[in-house]
Amino acid sequence: MPMNRFPIQLRFGDEDSNGHVNNVRFIQFLEEARVRLSLLPLGAEISPAEPADTFRSVTSRTGMTLVAHQEIEYRAPLIYRQEPVWVEVWVTAIGGSSLTYGFRIADDDGGMVYALAESTLVMADAQTGRPTALSDVQIRVLESWRGDPVPFRRSTRSKANDGVSASAGVTR
């Protein structure tokens, strides 16, 4: 599975009053990994005319990305330490104007997983904020980063069946 990994250095201020890294910081870790991935050179295979281009530079020419949905599953408390935590990021889905990243926040060796996450972004026109289609270059880049779905403990499909019962109209 194509995957990129980025080290994130923890700061003492990341801890909350419960003595572990605050949940809000996890979302910032995802953002950091997403931005770092978007700044990697595309290379001659994906962008022959401009190998130094990045996903961010290609995207900024056609619009912007907006976060539409984020889901995170916390697996273990993360305590402040000197060693960085590693964020793995890959693409799990590509739509007409959207893309979904999968994430895993873990130790360097992958032995301890602290969180799994998914973020869906929508390409939008910078002037109107309306969704715009992904370009051919964007799709090629995203396909090169494509991997498996995020292995959440509970799949999205099973969550859809847990809300309101259609026949009884009550929450289970």
PDB file of N, CA, C and O in Angstrom, residues 12 38 45 55 58 64-65 71 78 90 92 100-101 105 112 114 128 138-139 146 150 159 168 172:
ATOM      1  N   PHE A  12       5.643  19.513  25.276  1.00  0.00           N
ATOM      2  CA  PHE A  12       5.075  19.351  26.606  1.00  0.00           C
ATOM      3  C   PHE A  12       3.676  19.968  26.682  1.00  0.00           C
ATOM      4  O   PHE A  12       2.774  19.433  27.311  1.00  0.00           O
ATOM      5  N   SER A  38       1.503  17.088   0.821  1.00  0.00           N
ATOM      6  CA  SER A  38       1.176  17.957  -0.318  1.00  0.00           C
ATOM      7  C   SER A  38       2.376  18.763  -0.811  1.00  0.00           C
ATOM      8  O   SER A  38       2.330  19.315  -1.909  1.00  0.00           O
ATOM      9  N   GLU A  45       7.692  11.277 -13.334  1.00  0.00           N
ATOM     10  CA  GLU A  45       6.715  10.265 -13.744  1.00  0.00           C
ATOM     11  C   GLU A  45       5.282  10.806 -13.712  1.00  0.00           C
ATOM     12  O   GLU A  45       4.487  10.535 -14.602  1.00  0.00           O
ATOM     13  N   PHE A  55       1.659  18.631  -4.995  1.00  0.00           N
ATOM     14  CA  PHE A  55       0.189  18.576  -5.022  1.00  0.00           C
ATOM     15  C   PHE A  55      -0.380  19.929  -4.603  1.00  0.00           C
ATOM     16  O   PHE A  55      -1.353  20.404  -5.179  1.00  0.00           O
ATOM     17  N   VAL A  58      -0.033  22.418  -7.584  1.00  0.00           N
ATOM     18  CA  VAL A  58      -1.000  22.074  -8.635  1.00  0.00           C
ATOM     19  C   VAL A  58      -2.409  22.466  -8.199  1.00  0.00           C
ATOM     20  O   VAL A  58      -3.183  23.026  -8.966  1.00  0.00           O
ATOM     21  N   MET A  64      -8.828  25.507  -4.116  1.00  0.00           N
ATOM     22  CA  MET A  64      -8.377  25.232  -2.750  1.00  0.00           C
ATOM     23  C   MET A  64      -9.045  23.952  -2.260  1.00  0.00           C
ATOM     24  O   MET A  64      -9.968  23.448  -2.886  1.00  0.00           O
ATOM     25  N   THR A  65      -8.564  23.439  -1.131  1.00  0.00           N
ATOM     26  CA  THR A  65      -9.213  22.275  -0.534  1.00  0.00           C
ATOM     27  C   THR A  65      -9.873  22.696   0.775  1.00  0.00           C
ATOM     28  O   THR A  65      -9.325  23.510   1.523  1.00  0.00           O
ATOM     29  N   GLU A  71     -12.921  11.891  10.836  1.00  0.00           N
ATOM     30  CA  GLU A  71     -13.291  10.867  11.804  1.00  0.00           C
ATOM     31  C   GLU A  71     -12.004  10.350  12.419  1.00  0.00           C
ATOM     32  O   GLU A  71     -11.017  10.144  11.714  1.00  0.00           O
ATOM     33  N   LEU A  78      -1.632   8.839  24.406  1.00  0.00           N
ATOM     34  CA  LEU A  78      -0.281   9.236  24.001  1.00  0.00           C
ATOM     35  C   LEU A  78       0.237  10.196  25.058  1.00  0.00           C
ATOM     36  O   LEU A  78      -0.386  11.217  25.331  1.00  0.00           O
ATOM     37  N   TRP A  90      -2.209   8.164   3.601  1.00  0.00           N
ATOM     38  CA  TRP A  90      -2.433   7.619   2.268  1.00  0.00           C
ATOM     39  C   TRP A  90      -3.818   8.039   1.801  1.00  0.00           C
ATOM     40  O   TRP A  90      -4.591   8.600   2.577  1.00  0.00           O
ATOM     41  N   THR A  92      -7.530   7.047   0.530  1.00  0.00           N
ATOM     42  CA  THR A  92      -8.451   5.909   0.589  1.00  0.00           C
ATOM     43  C   THR A  92      -9.572   6.002  -0.440  1.00  0.00           C
ATOM     44  O   THR A  92     -10.174   4.987  -0.773  1.00  0.00           O
ATOM     45  N   THR A 100     -10.164  11.455  -0.037  1.00  0.00           N
ATOM     46  CA  THR A 100     -10.169  11.056   1.365  1.00  0.00           C
ATOM     47  C   THR A 100      -8.810  10.471   1.719  1.00  0.00           C
ATOM     48  O   THR A 100      -8.294   9.611   1.012  1.00  0.00           O
ATOM     49  N   TYR A 101      -8.254  11.001   2.796  1.00  0.00           N
ATOM     50  CA  TYR A 101      -6.984  10.518   3.317  1.00  0.00           C
ATOM     51  C   TYR A 101      -7.236   9.577   4.488  1.00  0.00           C
ATOM     52  O   TYR A 101      -8.137   9.816   5.299  1.00  0.00           O
ATOM     53  N   ILE A 105      -1.602   7.029  13.454  1.00  0.00           N
ATOM     54  CA  ILE A 105      -0.643   7.677  14.341  1.00  0.00           C
ATOM     55  C   ILE A 105      -0.083   6.583  15.240  1.00  0.00           C
ATOM     56  O   ILE A 105      -0.840   5.930  15.968  1.00  0.00           O
ATOM     57  N   MET A 112       2.812   0.289  18.593  1.00  0.00           N
ATOM     58  CA  MET A 112       1.738   0.922  19.359  1.00  0.00           C
ATOM     59  C   MET A 112       1.029   1.916  18.452  1.00  0.00           C
ATOM     60  O   MET A 112       1.637   2.846  17.930  1.00  0.00           O
ATOM     61  N   TYR A 114      -1.784   4.761  18.261  1.00  0.00           N
ATOM     62  CA  TYR A 114      -2.499   5.685  19.142  1.00  0.00           C
ATOM     63  C   TYR A 114      -3.834   6.122  18.551  1.00  0.00           C
ATOM     64  O   TYR A 114      -4.777   6.372  19.297  1.00  0.00           O
ATOM     65  N   THR A 128     -15.626  31.259  -5.377  1.00  0.00           N
ATOM     66  CA  THR A 128     -17.019  30.964  -5.034  1.00  0.00           C
ATOM     67  C   THR A 128     -17.181  29.975  -3.881  1.00  0.00           C
ATOM     68  O   THR A 128     -18.245  29.915  -3.269  1.00  0.00           O
ATOM     69  N   GLN A 138      -4.085  15.985 -10.631  1.00  0.00           N
ATOM     70  CA  GLN A 138      -4.446  15.704  -9.241  1.00  0.00           C
ATOM     71  C   GLN A 138      -4.839  14.239  -9.072  1.00  0.00           C
ATOM     72  O   GLN A 138      -4.422  13.585  -8.116  1.00  0.00           O
ATOM     73  N   ILE A 139      -5.612  13.735  -9.990  1.00  0.00           N
ATOM     74  CA  ILE A 139      -6.048  12.335  -9.912  1.00  0.00           C
ATOM     75  C   ILE A 139      -4.851  11.399 -10.012  1.00  0.00           C
ATOM     76  O   ILE A 139      -4.756  10.422  -9.269  1.00  0.00           O
ATOM     77  N   ARG A 146      -2.719   6.014  -3.314  1.00  0.00           N
ATOM     78  CA  ARG A 146      -3.901   5.242  -2.923  1.00  0.00           C
ATOM     79  C   ARG A 146      -3.542   3.975  -2.167  1.00  0.00           C
ATOM     80  O   ARG A 146      -2.590   3.283  -2.490  1.00  0.00           O
ATOM     81  N   VAL A 150      -9.261   2.713   5.862  1.00  0.00           N
ATOM     82  CA  VAL A 150      -8.789   2.790   7.238  1.00  0.00           C
ATOM     83  C   VAL A 150      -9.431   1.645   8.021  1.00  0.00           C
ATOM     84  O   VAL A 150     -10.648   1.475   7.974  1.00  0.00           O
ATOM     85  N   LYS A 159     -22.092   1.643  11.388  1.00  0.00           N
ATOM     86  CA  LYS A 159     -22.534   2.837  12.102  1.00  0.00           C
ATOM     87  C   LYS A 159     -23.873   3.322  11.570  1.00  0.00           C
ATOM     88  O   LYS A 159     -24.706   3.796  12.317  1.00  0.00           O
ATOM     89  N   ALA A 168     -39.289   1.597  14.241  1.00  0.00           N
ATOM     90  CA  ALA A 168     -39.784   1.987  15.553  1.00  0.00           C
ATOM     91  C   ALA A 168     -39.621   3.475  15.836  1.00  0.00           C
ATOM     92  O   ALA A 168     -40.294   4.026  16.680  1.00  0.00           O
ATOM     93  N   ARG A 172     -31.561   3.115  19.375  1.00  0.00           N
ATOM     94  CA  ARG A 172     -31.157   1.868  20.051  1.00  0.00           C
ATOM     95  C   ARG A 172     -30.126   2.118  21.100  1.00  0.00           C
ATOM     96  O   ARG A 172     -29.351   2.982  21.067  1.00  0.00           O
TER      97      ARG A 172
END
